[in-house]
Amino acid sequence: MGQMLPKEDLLIRMQRDLKRAVSKDPTRVRWAMVIDVAKCVGCHACTIGCVVENKLPPGVVYRPVLEEEVGTYPNVRRRFLPRPCMHCMNPPCVKVCPVKATYKTEQGVTVINYKRCIGCRYCLVACPYAARTADFGEWYTQKTPDLPGKIVGQKTSAKGYENTPAAEYGKTWPDRGHGSPVGNARKCHFCLHRLAVGMLPMCVTTCIGRATFFGDRNDPEALISEQLASPRSFRLKEELGTLPSVVYLK
């Protein structure tokens, strides 16, 4: 007999959990993410959704999906591992920042103060998950021709997408090319600007297999708490003692 379908879309329940979390005392909320690798089909919708949401430039990806082949021929298959920032509870990146530009929020999210970051990239080296990248100010549309008579040239393309500043951290940033976050270290921030208005992170909503779960780990009624208690759960590089807030299911 086939597997019973859930009574409601898991996104609906997570949205309900999120509404309950944002109504609580913020100091009692601890955000966490669970990724079920058995459900991930490697579609990269989460990666693309993240790039669009945060208007990421070339070379800056907050949520890559790593791929590997497993098994022995002819019994082989591909395995996919989405890899956002782990938001470690004992983060090496915070310890090495010489100007205290990266820190933990009271809700357990590791963030970057772009205006304080000096671009030394110590944090990129310290992160054992390679979850940080540097923004060197590159453009996707840089080589797009901009000739008379062209309907969509470089200027129009850039104006429609790349010039528009991202809404990261809920702040108003200058047009791209006019200061932060160009020159800074950048990383996943659990879409804090979306959480602030009661919306789940973009990677969660775009996951077609419902392989990504998000919520307040301090809420025993939340779906995220059920997933964290699964016997299939594991963390990447647990032996390092970084205590990631992103947990995987085998």
mmCIF file with all atom_site columns, C-alpha atoms in Angstrom, residues 6 9-12 14 32-47 63-65 79-84 200-215 223-224 226-228 230 232-234 245-250:
data_model
loop_
_atom_site.group_PDB
_atom_site.id
_atom_site.type_symbol
_atom_site.label_atom_id
_atom_site.label_alt_id
_atom_site.label_comp_id
_atom_site.label_asym_id
_atom_site.label_entity_id
_atom_site.label_seq_id
_atom_site.pdbx_PDB_ins_code
_atom_site.Cartn_x
_atom_site.Cartn_y
_atom_site.Cartn_z
_atom_site.occupancy
_atom_site.B_iso_or_equiv
_atom_site.pdbx_formal_charge
_atom_site.auth_seq_id
_atom_site.auth_comp_id
_atom_site.auth_asym_id
_atom_site.auth_atom_id
_atom_site.pdbx_PDB_model_num
ATOM 1  C CA . PRO A 1 6   ? -0.073 14.349 4.913  1.00 0.00 ? 6   PRO A CA 1
ATOM 2  C CA . ASP A 1 9   ? 1.133  20.810 3.206  1.00 0.00 ? 9   ASP A CA 1
ATOM 3  C CA . LEU A 1 10  ? 4.068  20.877 5.615  1.00 0.00 ? 10  LEU A CA 1
ATOM 4  C CA . LEU A 1 11  ? 4.613  24.526 4.693  1.00 0.00 ? 11  LEU A CA 1
ATOM 5  C CA . ILE A 1 12  ? 1.224  25.380 6.171  1.00 0.00 ? 12  ILE A CA 1
ATOM 6  C CA . MET A 1 14  ? 5.587  25.487 9.516  1.00 0.00 ? 14  MET A CA 1
ATOM 7  C CA . ALA A 1 32  ? 16.938 25.731 13.698 1.00 0.00 ? 32  ALA A CA 1
ATOM 8  C CA . MET A 1 33  ? 16.815 24.006 10.322 1.00 0.00 ? 33  MET A CA 1
ATOM 9  C CA . VAL A 1 34  ? 16.531 20.326 9.418  1.00 0.00 ? 34  VAL A CA 1
ATOM 10 C CA . ILE A 1 35  ? 17.331 19.002 5.941  1.00 0.00 ? 35  ILE A CA 1
ATOM 11 C CA . ASP A 1 36  ? 16.117 15.537 4.958  1.00 0.00 ? 36  ASP A CA 1
ATOM 12 C CA . VAL A 1 37  ? 18.683 14.313 2.428  1.00 0.00 ? 37  VAL A CA 1
ATOM 13 C CA . ALA A 1 38  ? 16.464 11.312 1.612  1.00 0.00 ? 38  ALA A CA 1
ATOM 14 C CA . LYS A 1 39  ? 13.892 13.750 0.206  1.00 0.00 ? 39  LYS A CA 1
ATOM 15 C CA . CYS A 1 40  ? 16.282 16.081 -1.612 1.00 0.00 ? 40  CYS A CA 1
ATOM 16 C CA . VAL A 1 41  ? 16.119 15.495 -5.378 1.00 0.00 ? 41  VAL A CA 1
ATOM 17 C CA . GLY A 1 42  ? 18.907 17.912 -6.288 1.00 0.00 ? 42  GLY A CA 1
ATOM 18 C CA . CYS A 1 43  ? 16.677 20.334 -8.198 1.00 0.00 ? 43  CYS A CA 1
ATOM 19 C CA . HIS A 1 44  ? 18.590 23.391 -6.866 1.00 0.00 ? 44  HIS A CA 1
ATOM 20 C CA . ALA A 1 45  ? 15.353 25.336 -6.456 1.00 0.00 ? 45  ALA A CA 1
ATOM 21 C CA . CYS A 1 46  ? 16.545 26.366 -2.984 1.00 0.00 ? 46  CYS A CA 1
ATOM 22 C CA . THR A 1 47  ? 19.810 27.693 -4.403 1.00 0.00 ? 47  THR A CA 1
ATOM 23 C CA . ARG A 1 63  ? 23.006 27.607 -0.204 1.00 0.00 ? 63  ARG A CA 1
ATOM 24 C CA . PRO A 1 64  ? 24.819 25.378 -2.694 1.00 0.00 ? 64  PRO A CA 1
ATOM 25 C CA . VAL A 1 65  ? 23.666 21.797 -3.198 1.00 0.00 ? 65  VAL A CA 1
ATOM 26 C CA . ARG A 1 79  ? 23.257 11.927 -3.417 1.00 0.00 ? 79  ARG A CA 1
ATOM 27 C CA . PHE A 1 80  ? 22.539 15.603 -2.745 1.00 0.00 ? 80  PHE A CA 1
ATOM 28 C CA . LEU A 1 81  ? 23.478 17.705 0.253  1.00 0.00 ? 81  LEU A CA 1
ATOM 29 C CA . PRO A 1 82  ? 22.187 21.303 0.532  1.00 0.00 ? 82  PRO A CA 1
ATOM 30 C CA . ARG A 1 83  ? 24.790 23.231 2.542  1.00 0.00 ? 83  ARG A CA 1
ATOM 31 C CA . PRO A 1 84  ? 23.703 26.587 4.047  1.00 0.00 ? 84  PRO A CA 1
ATOM 32 C CA . LEU A 1 200 ? 9.671  31.351 6.150  1.00 0.00 ? 200 LEU A CA 1
ATOM 33 C CA . PRO A 1 201 ? 13.198 31.432 4.646  1.00 0.00 ? 201 PRO A CA 1
ATOM 34 C CA . MET A 1 202 ? 13.134 31.347 0.854  1.00 0.00 ? 202 MET A CA 1
ATOM 35 C CA . CYS A 1 203 ? 14.940 27.974 0.655  1.00 0.00 ? 203 CYS A CA 1
ATOM 36 C CA . VAL A 1 204 ? 12.188 26.390 2.748  1.00 0.00 ? 204 VAL A CA 1
ATOM 37 C CA . THR A 1 205 ? 9.327  27.688 0.618  1.00 0.00 ? 205 THR A CA 1
ATOM 38 C CA . THR A 1 206 ? 10.972 26.777 -2.706 1.00 0.00 ? 206 THR A CA 1
ATOM 39 C CA . CYS A 1 207 ? 11.833 23.169 -1.772 1.00 0.00 ? 207 CYS A CA 1
ATOM 40 C CA . ILE A 1 208 ? 9.677  21.054 -4.054 1.00 0.00 ? 208 ILE A CA 1
ATOM 41 C CA . GLY A 1 209 ? 10.274 17.868 -2.028 1.00 0.00 ? 209 GLY A CA 1
ATOM 42 C CA . ARG A 1 210 ? 9.545  19.528 1.345  1.00 0.00 ? 210 ARG A CA 1
ATOM 43 C CA . ALA A 1 211 ? 13.000 18.376 2.400  1.00 0.00 ? 211 ALA A CA 1
ATOM 44 C CA . THR A 1 212 ? 13.811 21.496 4.434  1.00 0.00 ? 212 THR A CA 1
ATOM 45 C CA . PHE A 1 213 ? 12.214 22.208 7.799  1.00 0.00 ? 213 PHE A CA 1
ATOM 46 C CA . PHE A 1 214 ? 12.550 25.396 9.816  1.00 0.00 ? 214 PHE A CA 1
ATOM 47 C CA . GLY A 1 215 ? 11.263 26.703 13.107 1.00 0.00 ? 215 GLY A CA 1
ATOM 48 C CA . LEU A 1 223 ? 7.321  20.430 13.326 1.00 0.00 ? 223 LEU A CA 1
ATOM 49 C CA . ILE A 1 224 ? 11.010 21.301 13.644 1.00 0.00 ? 224 ILE A CA 1
ATOM 50 C CA . GLU A 1 226 ? 9.680  16.485 15.780 1.00 0.00 ? 226 GLU A CA 1
ATOM 51 C CA . GLN A 1 227 ? 12.327 16.391 13.065 1.00 0.00 ? 227 GLN A CA 1
ATOM 52 C CA . LEU A 1 228 ? 15.172 17.176 15.470 1.00 0.00 ? 228 LEU A CA 1
ATOM 53 C CA . SER A 1 230 ? 14.329 11.802 14.673 1.00 0.00 ? 230 SER A CA 1
ATOM 54 C CA . ARG A 1 232 ? 17.917 9.641  11.564 1.00 0.00 ? 232 ARG A CA 1
ATOM 55 C CA . SER A 1 233 ? 19.376 13.019 12.611 1.00 0.00 ? 233 SER A CA 1
ATOM 56 C CA . PHE A 1 234 ? 23.049 13.882 12.370 1.00 0.00 ? 234 PHE A CA 1
ATOM 57 C CA . SER A 1 245 ? 21.899 24.573 14.277 1.00 0.00 ? 245 SER A CA 1
ATOM 58 C CA . VAL A 1 246 ? 21.400 22.904 10.901 1.00 0.00 ? 246 VAL A CA 1
ATOM 59 C CA . VAL A 1 247 ? 20.700 19.208 11.338 1.00 0.00 ? 247 VAL A CA 1
ATOM 60 C CA . TYR A 1 248 ? 20.397 16.567 8.617  1.00 0.00 ? 248 TYR A CA 1
ATOM 61 C CA . LEU A 1 249 ? 18.272 13.445 8.382  1.00 0.00 ? 249 LEU A CA 1
ATOM 62 C CA . LYS A 1 250 ? 19.833 10.359 6.817  1.00 0.00 ? 250 LYS A CA 1
#
